[in-house]
PDB file of N, CA and C in Angstrom:
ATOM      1  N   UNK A   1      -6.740   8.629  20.221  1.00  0.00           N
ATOM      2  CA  UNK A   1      -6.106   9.928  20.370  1.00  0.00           C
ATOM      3  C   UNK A   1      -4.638   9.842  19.954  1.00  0.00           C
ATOM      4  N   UNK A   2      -4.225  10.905  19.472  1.00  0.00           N
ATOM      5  CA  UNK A   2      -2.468  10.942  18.984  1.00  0.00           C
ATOM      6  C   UNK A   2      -1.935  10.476  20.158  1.00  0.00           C
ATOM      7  N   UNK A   3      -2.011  10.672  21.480  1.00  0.00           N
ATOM      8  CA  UNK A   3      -1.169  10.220  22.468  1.00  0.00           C
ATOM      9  C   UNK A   3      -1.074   8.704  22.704  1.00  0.00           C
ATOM     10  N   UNK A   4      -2.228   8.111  22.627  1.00  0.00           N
ATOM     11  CA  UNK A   4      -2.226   6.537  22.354  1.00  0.00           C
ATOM     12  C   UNK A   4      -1.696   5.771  21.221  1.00  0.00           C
ATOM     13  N   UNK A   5      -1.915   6.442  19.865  1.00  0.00           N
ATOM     14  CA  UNK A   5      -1.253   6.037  19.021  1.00  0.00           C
ATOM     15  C   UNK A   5       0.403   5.826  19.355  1.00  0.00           C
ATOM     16  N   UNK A   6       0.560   7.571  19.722  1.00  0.00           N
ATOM     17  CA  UNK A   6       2.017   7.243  19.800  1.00  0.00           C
ATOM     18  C   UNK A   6       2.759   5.828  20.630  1.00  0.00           C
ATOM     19  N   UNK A   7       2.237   6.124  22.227  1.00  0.00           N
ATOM     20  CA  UNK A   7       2.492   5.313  23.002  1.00  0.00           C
ATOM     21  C   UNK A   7       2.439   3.727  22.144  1.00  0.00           C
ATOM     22  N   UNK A   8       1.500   3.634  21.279  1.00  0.00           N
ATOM     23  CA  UNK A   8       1.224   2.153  20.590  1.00  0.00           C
ATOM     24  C   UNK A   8       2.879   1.732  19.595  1.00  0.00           C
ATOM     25  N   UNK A   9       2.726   3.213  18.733  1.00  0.00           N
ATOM     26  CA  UNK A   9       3.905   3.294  17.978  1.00  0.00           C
ATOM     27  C   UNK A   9       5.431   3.072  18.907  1.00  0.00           C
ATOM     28  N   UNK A  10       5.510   3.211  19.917  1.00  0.00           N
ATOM     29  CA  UNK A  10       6.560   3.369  21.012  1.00  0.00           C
ATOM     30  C   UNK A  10       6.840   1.633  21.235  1.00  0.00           C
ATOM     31  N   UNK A  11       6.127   1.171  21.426  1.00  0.00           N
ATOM     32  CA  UNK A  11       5.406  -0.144  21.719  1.00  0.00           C
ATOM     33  C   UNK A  11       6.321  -0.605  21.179  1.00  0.00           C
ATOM     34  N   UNK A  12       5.879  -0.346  19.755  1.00  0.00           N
ATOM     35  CA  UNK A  12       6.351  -1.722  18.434  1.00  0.00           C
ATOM     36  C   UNK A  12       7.919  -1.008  18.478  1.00  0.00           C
ATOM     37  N   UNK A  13       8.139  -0.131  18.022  1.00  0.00           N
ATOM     38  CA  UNK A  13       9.514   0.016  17.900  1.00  0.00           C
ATOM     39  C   UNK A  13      10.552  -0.579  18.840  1.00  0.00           C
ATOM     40  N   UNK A  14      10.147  -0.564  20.764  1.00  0.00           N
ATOM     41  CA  UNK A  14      10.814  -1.528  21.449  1.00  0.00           C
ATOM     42  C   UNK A  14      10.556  -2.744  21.635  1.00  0.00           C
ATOM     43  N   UNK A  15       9.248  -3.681  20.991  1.00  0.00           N
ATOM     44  CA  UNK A  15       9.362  -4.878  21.193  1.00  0.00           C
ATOM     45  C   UNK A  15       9.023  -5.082  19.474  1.00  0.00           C
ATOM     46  N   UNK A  16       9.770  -5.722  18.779  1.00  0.00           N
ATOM     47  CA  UNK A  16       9.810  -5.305  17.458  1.00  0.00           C
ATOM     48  C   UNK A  16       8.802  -6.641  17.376  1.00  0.00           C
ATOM     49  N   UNK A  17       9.327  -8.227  18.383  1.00  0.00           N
ATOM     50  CA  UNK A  17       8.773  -9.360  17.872  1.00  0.00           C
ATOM     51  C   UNK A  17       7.471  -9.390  18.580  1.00  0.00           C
ATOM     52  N   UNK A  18       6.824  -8.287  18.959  1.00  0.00           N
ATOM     53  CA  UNK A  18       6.195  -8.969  19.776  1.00  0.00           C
ATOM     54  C   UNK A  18       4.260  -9.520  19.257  1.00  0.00           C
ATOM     55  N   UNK A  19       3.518  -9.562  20.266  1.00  0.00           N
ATOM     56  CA  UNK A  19       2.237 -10.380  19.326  1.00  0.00           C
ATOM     57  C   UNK A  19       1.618  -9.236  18.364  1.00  0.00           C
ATOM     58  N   UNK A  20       1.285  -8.286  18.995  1.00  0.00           N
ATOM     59  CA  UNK A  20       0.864  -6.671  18.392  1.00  0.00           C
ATOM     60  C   UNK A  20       1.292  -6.732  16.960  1.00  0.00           C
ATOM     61  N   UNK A  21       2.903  -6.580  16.709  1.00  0.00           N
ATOM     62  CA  UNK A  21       3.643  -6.410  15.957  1.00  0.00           C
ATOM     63  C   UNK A  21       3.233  -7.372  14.535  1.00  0.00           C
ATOM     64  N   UNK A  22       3.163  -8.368  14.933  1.00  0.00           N
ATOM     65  CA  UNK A  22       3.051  -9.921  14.039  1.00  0.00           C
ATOM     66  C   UNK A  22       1.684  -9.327  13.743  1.00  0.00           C
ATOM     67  N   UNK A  23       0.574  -9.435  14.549  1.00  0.00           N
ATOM     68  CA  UNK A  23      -0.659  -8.977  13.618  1.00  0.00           C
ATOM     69  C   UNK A  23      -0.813  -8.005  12.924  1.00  0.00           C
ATOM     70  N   UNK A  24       0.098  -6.962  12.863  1.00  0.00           N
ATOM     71  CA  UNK A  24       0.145  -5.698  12.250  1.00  0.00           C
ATOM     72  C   UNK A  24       0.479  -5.820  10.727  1.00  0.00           C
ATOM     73  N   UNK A  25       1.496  -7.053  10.620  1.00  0.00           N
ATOM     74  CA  UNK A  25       1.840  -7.190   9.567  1.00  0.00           C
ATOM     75  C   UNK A  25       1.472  -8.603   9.300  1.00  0.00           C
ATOM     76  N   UNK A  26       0.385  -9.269   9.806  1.00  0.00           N
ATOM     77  CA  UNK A  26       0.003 -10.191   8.736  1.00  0.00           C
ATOM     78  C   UNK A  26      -1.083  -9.020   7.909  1.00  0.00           C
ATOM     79  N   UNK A  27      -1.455  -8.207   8.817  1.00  0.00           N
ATOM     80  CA  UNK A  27      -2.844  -7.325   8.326  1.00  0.00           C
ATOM     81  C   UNK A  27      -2.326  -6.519   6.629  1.00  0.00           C
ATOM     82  N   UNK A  28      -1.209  -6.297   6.978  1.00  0.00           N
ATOM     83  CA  UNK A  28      -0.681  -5.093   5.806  1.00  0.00           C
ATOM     84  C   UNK A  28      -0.580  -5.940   4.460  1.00  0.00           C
ATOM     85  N   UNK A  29       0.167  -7.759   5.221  1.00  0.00           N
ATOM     86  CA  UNK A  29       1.254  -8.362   3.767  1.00  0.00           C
ATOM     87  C   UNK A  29      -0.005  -8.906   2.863  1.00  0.00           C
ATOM     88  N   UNK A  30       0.678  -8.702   1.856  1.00  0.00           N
ATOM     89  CA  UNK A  30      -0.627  -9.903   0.830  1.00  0.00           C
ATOM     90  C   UNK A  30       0.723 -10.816   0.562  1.00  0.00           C
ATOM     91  N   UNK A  31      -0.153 -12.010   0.319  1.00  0.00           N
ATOM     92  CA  UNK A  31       1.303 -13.230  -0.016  1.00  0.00           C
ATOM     93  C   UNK A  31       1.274 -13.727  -1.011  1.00  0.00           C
ATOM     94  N   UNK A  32       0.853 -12.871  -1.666  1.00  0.00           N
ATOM     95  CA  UNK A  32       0.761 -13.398  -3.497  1.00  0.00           C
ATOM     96  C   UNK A  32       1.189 -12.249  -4.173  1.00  0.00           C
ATOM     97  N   UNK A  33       1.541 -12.638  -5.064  1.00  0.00           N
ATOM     98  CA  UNK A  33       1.761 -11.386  -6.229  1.00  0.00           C
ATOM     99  C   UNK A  33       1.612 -12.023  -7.798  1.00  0.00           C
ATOM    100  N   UNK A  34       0.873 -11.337  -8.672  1.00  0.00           N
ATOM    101  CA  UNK A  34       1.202 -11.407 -10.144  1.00  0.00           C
ATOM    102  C   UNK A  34       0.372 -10.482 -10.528  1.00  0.00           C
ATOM    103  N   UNK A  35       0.341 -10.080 -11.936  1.00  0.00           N
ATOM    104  CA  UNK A  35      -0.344  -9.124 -12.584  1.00  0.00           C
ATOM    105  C   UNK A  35      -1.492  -8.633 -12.950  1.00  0.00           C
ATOM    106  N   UNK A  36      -2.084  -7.935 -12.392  1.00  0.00           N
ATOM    107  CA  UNK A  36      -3.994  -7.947 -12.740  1.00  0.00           C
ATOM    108  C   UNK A  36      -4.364  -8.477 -11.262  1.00  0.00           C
ATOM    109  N   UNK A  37      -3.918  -8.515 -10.076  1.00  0.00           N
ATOM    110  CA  UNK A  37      -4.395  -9.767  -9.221  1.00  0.00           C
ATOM    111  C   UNK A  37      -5.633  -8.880  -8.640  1.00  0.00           C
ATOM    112  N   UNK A  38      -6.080  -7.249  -9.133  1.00  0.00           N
ATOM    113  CA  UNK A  38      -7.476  -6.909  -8.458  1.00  0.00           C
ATOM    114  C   UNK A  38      -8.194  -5.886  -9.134  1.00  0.00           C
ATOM    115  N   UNK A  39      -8.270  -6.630 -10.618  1.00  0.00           N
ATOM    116  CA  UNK A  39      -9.469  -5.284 -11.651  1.00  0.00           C
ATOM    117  C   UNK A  39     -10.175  -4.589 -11.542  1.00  0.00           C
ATOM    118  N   UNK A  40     -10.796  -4.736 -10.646  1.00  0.00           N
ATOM    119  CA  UNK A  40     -11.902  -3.535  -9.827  1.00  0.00           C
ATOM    120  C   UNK A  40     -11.416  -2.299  -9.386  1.00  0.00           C
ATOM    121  N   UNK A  41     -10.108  -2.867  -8.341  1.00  0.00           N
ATOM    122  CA  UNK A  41      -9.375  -2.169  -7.846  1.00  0.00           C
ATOM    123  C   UNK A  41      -8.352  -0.990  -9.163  1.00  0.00           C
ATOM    124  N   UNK A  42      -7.949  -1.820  -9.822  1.00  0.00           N
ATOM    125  CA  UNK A  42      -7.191  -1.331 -10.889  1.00  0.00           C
ATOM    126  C   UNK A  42      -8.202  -0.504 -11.547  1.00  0.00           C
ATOM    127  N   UNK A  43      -9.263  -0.448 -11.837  1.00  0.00           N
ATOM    128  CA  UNK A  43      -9.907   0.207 -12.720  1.00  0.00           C
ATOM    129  C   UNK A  43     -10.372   1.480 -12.383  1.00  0.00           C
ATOM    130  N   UNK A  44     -10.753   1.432 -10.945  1.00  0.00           N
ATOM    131  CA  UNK A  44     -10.871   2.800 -10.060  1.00  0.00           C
ATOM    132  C   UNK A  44      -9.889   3.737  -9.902  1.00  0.00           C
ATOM    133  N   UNK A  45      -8.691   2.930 -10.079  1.00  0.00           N
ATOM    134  CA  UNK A  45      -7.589   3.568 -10.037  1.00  0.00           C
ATOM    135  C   UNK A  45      -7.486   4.013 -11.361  1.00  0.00           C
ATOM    136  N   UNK A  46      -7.504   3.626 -12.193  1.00  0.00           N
ATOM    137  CA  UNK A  46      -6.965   3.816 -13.649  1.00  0.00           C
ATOM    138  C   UNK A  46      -8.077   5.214 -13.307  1.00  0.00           C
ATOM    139  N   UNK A  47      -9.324   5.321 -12.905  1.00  0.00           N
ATOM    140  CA  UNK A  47      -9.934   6.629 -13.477  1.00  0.00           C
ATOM    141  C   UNK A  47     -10.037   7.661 -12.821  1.00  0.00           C
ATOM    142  N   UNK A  48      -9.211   7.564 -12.047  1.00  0.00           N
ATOM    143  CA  UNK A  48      -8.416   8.637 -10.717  1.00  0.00           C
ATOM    144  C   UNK A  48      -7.236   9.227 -11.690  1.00  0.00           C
ATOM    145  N   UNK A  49      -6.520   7.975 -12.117  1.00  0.00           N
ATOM    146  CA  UNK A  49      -5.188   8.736 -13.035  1.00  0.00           C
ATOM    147  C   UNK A  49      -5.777   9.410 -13.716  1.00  0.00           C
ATOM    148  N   UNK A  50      -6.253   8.821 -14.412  1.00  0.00           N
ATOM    149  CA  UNK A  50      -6.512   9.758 -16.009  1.00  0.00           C
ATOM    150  C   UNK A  50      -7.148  11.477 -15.721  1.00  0.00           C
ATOM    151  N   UNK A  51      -7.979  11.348 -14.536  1.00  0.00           N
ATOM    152  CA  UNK A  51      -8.557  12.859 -14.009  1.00  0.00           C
ATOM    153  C   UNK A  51      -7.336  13.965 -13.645  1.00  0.00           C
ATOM    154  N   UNK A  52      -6.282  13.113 -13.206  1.00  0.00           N
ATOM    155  CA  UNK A  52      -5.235  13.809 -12.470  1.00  0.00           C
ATOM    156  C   UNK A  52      -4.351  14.245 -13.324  1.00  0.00           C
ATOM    157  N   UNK A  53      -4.050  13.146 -14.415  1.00  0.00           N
ATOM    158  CA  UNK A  53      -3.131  13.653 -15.461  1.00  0.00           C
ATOM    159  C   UNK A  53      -3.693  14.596 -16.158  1.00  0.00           C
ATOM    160  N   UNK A  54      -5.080  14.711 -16.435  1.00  0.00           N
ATOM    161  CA  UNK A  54      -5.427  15.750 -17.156  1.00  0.00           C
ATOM    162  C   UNK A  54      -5.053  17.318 -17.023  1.00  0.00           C
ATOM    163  N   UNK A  55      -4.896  17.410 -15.550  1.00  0.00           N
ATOM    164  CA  UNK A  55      -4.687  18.681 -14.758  1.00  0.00           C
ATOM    165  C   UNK A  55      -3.331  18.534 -14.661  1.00  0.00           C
ATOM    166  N   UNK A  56      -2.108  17.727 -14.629  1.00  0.00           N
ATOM    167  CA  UNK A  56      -1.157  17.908 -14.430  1.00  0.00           C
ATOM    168  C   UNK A  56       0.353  17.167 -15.479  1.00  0.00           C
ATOM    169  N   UNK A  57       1.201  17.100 -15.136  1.00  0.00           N
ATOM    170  CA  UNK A  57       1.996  16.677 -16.226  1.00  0.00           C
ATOM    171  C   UNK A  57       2.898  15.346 -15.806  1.00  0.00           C
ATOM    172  N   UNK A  58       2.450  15.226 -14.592  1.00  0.00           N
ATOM    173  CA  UNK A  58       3.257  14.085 -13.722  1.00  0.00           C
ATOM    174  C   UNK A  58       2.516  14.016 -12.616  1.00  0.00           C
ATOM    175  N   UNK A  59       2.695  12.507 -12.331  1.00  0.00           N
ATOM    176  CA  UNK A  59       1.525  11.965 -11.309  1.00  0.00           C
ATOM    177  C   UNK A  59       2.962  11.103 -10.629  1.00  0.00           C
ATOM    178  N   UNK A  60       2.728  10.785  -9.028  1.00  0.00           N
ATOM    179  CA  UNK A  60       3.290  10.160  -8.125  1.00  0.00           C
ATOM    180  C   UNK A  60       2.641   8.910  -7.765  1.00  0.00           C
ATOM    181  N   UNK A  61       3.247   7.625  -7.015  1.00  0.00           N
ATOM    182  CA  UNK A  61       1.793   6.972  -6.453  1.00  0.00           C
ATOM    183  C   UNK A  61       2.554   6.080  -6.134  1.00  0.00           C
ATOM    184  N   UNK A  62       2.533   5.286  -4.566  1.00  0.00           N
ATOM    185  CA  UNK A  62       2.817   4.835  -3.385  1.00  0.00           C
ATOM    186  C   UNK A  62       2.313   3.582  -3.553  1.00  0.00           C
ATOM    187  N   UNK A  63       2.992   2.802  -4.154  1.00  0.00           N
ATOM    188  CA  UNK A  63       2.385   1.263  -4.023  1.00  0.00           C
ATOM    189  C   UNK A  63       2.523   0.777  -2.888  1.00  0.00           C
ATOM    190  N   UNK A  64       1.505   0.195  -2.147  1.00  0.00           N
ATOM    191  CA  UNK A  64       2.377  -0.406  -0.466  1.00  0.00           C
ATOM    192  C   UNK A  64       1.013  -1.375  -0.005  1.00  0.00           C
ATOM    193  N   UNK A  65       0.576  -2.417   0.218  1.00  0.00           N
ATOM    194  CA  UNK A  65       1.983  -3.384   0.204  1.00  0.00           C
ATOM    195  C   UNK A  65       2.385  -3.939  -1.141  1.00  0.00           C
ATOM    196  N   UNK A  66       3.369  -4.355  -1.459  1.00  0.00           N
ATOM    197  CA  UNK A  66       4.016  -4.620  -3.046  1.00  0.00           C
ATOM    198  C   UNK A  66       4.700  -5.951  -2.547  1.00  0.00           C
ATOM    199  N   UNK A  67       4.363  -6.867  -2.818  1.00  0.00           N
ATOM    200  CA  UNK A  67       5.482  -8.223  -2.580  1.00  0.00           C
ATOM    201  C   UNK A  67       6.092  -8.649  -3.551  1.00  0.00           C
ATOM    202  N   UNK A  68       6.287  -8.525  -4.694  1.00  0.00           N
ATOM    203  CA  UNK A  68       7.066  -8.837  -5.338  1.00  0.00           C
ATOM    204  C   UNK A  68       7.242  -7.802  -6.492  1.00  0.00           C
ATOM    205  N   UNK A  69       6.682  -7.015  -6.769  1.00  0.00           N
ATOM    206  CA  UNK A  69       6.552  -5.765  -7.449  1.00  0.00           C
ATOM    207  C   UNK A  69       5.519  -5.487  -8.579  1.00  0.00           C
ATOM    208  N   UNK A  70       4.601  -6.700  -8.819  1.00  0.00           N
ATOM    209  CA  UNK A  70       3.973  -6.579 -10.003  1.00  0.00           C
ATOM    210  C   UNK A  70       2.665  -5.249 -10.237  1.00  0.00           C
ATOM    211  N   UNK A  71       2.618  -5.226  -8.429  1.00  0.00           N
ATOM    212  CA  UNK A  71       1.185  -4.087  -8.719  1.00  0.00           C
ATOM    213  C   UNK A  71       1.919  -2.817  -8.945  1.00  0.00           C
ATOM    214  N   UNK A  72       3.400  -2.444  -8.548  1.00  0.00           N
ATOM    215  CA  UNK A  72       3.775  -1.266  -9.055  1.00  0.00           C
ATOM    216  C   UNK A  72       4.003  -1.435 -10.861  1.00  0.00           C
ATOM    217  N   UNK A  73       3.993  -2.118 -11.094  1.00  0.00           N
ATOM    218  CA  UNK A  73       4.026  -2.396 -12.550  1.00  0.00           C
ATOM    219  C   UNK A  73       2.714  -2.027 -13.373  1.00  0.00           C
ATOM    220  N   UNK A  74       1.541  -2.615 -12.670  1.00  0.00           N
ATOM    221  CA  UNK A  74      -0.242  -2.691 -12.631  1.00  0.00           C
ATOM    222  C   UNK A  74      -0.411  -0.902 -13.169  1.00  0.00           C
ATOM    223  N   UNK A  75       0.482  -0.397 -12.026  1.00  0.00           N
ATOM    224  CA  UNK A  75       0.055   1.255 -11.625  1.00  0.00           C
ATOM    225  C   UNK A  75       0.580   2.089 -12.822  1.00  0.00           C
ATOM    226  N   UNK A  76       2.071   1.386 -13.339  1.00  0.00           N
ATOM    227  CA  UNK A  76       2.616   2.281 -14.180  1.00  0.00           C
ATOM    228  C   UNK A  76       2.205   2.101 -15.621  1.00  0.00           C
ATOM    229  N   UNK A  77       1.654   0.991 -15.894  1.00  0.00           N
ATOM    230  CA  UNK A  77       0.987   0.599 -17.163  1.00  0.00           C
ATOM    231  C   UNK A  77      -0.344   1.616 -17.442  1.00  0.00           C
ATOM    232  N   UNK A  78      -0.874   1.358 -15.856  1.00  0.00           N
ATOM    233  CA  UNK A  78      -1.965   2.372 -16.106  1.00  0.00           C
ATOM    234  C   UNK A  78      -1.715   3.753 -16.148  1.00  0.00           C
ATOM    235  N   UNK A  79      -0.640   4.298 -15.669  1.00  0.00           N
ATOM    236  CA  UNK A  79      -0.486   5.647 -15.919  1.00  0.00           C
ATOM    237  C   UNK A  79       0.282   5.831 -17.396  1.00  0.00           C
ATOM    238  N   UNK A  80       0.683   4.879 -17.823  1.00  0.00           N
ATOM    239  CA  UNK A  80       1.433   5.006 -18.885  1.00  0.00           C
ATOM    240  C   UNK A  80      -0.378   5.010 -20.195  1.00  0.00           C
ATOM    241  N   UNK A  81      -0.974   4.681 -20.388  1.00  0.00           N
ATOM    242  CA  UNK A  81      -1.834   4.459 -20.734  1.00  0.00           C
ATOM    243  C   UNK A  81      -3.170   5.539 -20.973  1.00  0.00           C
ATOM    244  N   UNK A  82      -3.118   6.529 -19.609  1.00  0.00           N
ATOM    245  CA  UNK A  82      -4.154   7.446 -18.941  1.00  0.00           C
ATOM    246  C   UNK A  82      -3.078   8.644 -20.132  1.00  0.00           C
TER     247      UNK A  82
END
């Protein structure tokens, strides 16, 4: 329920180190980065862009998690491309 969430969200913000916290973000980080590191992934994506650009003239898109920056790179090749 939103009220638990929050209370959860309340949580982390006052105990920033605490165990909760640490698993939250081993869950999110990837600890690798280089280029191409998930083609499948990339390719589904690539055919999402291309549908979207068709209808529009500019596309947005939220890389997260990004550790060193290469998949926002991944994203813009492919939109550059679509």
């Amino acid at each position: 329920s939103k009220d638990r969430f929050e209370k959860f969200a309340q949580l982390l913000r006052t105990k920033i180190h605490n165990e909760e916290w640490q698993k939250i973000i081993e869950k999110i980080t990837i600890h690798e980065g280089y280029f191409h590191r998930n083609m499948n992934i990339l390719n589904s994506i690539s055919s999402v862009v291309d549908q979207v650009i068709k209808n529009k003239n500019s596309i947005r898109i939220w890389s997260i998690p990004c550790s060193t920056g290469e998949e926002a790179y991944d994203l813009a090749f492919i939109a550059i491309q679509s």
